[in-house]
CSV table of C-alpha atoms in Angstrom, one decimal:
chain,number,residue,atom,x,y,z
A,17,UNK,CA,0.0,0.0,0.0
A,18,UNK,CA,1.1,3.7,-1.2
A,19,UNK,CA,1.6,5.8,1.5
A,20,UNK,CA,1.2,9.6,0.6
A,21,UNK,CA,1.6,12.8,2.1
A,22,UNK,CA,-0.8,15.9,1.0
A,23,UNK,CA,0.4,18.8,1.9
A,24,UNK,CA,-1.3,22.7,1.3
A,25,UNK,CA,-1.6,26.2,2.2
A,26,UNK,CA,-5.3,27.5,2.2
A,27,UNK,CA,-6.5,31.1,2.5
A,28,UNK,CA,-10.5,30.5,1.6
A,29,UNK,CA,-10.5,27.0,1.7
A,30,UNK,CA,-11.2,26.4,-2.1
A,31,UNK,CA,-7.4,24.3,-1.9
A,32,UNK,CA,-8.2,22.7,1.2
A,33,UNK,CA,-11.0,21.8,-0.3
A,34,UNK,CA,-9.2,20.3,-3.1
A,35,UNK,CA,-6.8,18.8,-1.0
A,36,UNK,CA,-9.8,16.8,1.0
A,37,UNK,CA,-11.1,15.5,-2.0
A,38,UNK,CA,-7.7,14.3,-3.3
A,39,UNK,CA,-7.2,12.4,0.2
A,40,UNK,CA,-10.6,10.7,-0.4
A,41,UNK,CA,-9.5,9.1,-3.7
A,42,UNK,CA,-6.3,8.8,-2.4
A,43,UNK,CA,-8.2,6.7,0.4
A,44,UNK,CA,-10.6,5.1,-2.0
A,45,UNK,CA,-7.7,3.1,-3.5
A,46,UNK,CA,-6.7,1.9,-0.2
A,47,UNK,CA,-3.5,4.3,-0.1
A,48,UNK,CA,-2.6,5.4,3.4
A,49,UNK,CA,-3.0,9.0,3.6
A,50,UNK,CA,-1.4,12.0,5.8
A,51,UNK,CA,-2.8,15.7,5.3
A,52,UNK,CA,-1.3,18.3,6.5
A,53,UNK,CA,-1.4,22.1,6.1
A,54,UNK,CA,1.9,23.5,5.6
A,55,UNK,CA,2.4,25.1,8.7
A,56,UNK,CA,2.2,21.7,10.3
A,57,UNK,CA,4.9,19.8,8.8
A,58,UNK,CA,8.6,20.9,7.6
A,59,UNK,CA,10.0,19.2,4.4
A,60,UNK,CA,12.1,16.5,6.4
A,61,UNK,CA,8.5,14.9,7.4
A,62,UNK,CA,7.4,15.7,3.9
A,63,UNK,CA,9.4,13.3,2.5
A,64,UNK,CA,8.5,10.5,4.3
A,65,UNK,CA,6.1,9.0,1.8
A,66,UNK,CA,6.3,7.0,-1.1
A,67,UNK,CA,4.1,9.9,-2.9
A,68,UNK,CA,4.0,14.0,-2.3
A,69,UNK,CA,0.8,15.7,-3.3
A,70,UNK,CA,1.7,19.8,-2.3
A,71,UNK,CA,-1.2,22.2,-2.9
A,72,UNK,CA,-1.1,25.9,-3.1
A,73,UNK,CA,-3.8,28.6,-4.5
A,74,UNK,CA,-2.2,31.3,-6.6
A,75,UNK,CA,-1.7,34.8,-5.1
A,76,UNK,CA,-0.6,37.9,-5.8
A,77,UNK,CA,0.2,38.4,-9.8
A,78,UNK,CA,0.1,34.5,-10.4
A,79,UNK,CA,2.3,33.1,-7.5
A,80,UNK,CA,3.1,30.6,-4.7
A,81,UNK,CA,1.7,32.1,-1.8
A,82,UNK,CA,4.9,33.9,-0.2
A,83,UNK,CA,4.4,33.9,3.9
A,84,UNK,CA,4.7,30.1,4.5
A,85,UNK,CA,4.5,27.8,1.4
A,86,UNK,CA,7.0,29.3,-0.6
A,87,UNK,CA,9.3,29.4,1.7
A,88,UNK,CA,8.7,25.3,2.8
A,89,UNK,CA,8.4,24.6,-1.2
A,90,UNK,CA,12.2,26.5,-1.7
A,91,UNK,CA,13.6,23.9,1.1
A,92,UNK,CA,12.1,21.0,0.0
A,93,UNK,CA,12.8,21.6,-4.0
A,94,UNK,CA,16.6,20.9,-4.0
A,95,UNK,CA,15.5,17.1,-2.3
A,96,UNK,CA,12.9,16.3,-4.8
A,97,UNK,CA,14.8,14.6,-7.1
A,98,UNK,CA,13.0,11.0,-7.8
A,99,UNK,CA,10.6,11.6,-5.8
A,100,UNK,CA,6.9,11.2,-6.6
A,101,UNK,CA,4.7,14.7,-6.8
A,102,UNK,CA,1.9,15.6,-7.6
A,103,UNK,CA,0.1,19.5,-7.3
A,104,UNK,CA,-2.5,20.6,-7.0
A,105,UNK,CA,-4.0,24.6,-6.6
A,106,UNK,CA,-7.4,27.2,-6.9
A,107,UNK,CA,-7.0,30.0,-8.8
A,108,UNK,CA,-9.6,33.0,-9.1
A,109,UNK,CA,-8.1,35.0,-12.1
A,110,UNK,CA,-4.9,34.5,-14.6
A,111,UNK,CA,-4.6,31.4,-16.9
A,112,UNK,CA,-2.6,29.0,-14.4
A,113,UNK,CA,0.7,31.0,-15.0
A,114,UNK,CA,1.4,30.0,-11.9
A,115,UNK,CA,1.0,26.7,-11.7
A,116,UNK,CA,3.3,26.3,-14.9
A,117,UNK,CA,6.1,28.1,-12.9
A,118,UNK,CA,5.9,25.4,-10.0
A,119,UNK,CA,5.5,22.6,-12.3
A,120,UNK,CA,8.5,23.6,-14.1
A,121,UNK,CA,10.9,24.1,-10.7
A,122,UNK,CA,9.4,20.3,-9.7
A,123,UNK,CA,10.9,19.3,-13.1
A,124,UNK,CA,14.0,21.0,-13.1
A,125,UNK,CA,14.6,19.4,-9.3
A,126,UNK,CA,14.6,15.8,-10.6
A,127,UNK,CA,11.0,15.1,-9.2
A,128,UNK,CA,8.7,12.9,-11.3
A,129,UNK,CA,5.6,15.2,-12.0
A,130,UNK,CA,2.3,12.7,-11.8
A,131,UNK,CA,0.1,13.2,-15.2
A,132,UNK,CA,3.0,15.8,-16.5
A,133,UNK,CA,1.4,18.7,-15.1
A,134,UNK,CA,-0.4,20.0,-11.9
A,135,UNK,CA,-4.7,20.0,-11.5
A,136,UNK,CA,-6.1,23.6,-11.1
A,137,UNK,CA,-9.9,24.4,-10.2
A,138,UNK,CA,-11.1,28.0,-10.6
A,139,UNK,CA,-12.5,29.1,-7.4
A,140,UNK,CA,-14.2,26.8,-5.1
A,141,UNK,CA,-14.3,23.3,-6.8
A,142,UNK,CA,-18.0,22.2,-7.6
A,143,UNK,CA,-19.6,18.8,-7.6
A,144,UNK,CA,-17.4,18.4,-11.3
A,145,UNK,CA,-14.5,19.7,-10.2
A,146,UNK,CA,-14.6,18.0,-6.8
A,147,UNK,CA,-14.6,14.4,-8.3
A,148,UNK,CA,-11.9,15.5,-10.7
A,149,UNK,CA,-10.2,16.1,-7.1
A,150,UNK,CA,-11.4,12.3,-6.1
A,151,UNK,CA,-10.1,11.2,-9.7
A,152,UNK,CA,-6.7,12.6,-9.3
A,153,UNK,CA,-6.2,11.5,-5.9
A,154,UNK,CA,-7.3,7.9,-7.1
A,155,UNK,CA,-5.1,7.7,-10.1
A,156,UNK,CA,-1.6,9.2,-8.5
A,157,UNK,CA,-2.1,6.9,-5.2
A,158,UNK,CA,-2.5,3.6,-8.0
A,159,UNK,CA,0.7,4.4,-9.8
């Protein structure tokens, strides 16, 4: 059994949101599964897992958010390499600038990116976007 680590930074809830629905797919498959916001955990503990799901909404002009997440994701990103990750992030304007930014530091640090690219729900994910949550949380625990 996959064991995975989800960890998130939240403002409105829309990616802990996200980040719940993930863990219930995640679940669904019979992965053992460890949420976490990011002011809980420090990236030692983060990469205990066989699998990393990190979540962050953008902010600001299409960023990670600065106070807390960045900071943990700039640790963690020089230990990534092979390791499993998946993101995930709410966004409320832009085009996902942001997440394309993250995905391509996770690339450049070696880290296997799960489906290529990271899942982004505008806003506060609906019943759709909610099982697209479930979906991807299914699929990266299986692999």
């Amino acid at each position: 059994m996959a064991t995975m680590k989800i960890i998130y930074w939240s403002a409105s809830g829309n990616t802990e949101a996200m980040a719940n629905a993930i863990a219930e797919g995640a679940r669904g498959v019979g992965a053992a599964v460890e949420l976490r916001q990011v002011s809980e955990t420090g990236p030692d503990e983060a990469l205990q897992c066989d699998l990393l799901a990190l979540g962050c909404p953008a902010m600001g002009d299409e960023v990670l958010e600065e106070g807390e997440f960045d900071p943990f994701f700039t640790e963690l990103e020089p230990r990534l390499s092979g390791k499993k990750v998946a993101l995930f992030g709410s966004y409320g304007w832009g085009d996902g600038q942001w997440m394309r930014d993250w995905q391509d530091r996770v690339n450049q640090a070696g880290a296997v990116l799960f489906n290529g690219e990271g899942l982004i729900i505008n806003d506060t994910p609906d019943e759709t976007g909610t099982e697209q949550c479930r979906s991807f949380g299914a699929a990266f625990a299986a692999q």
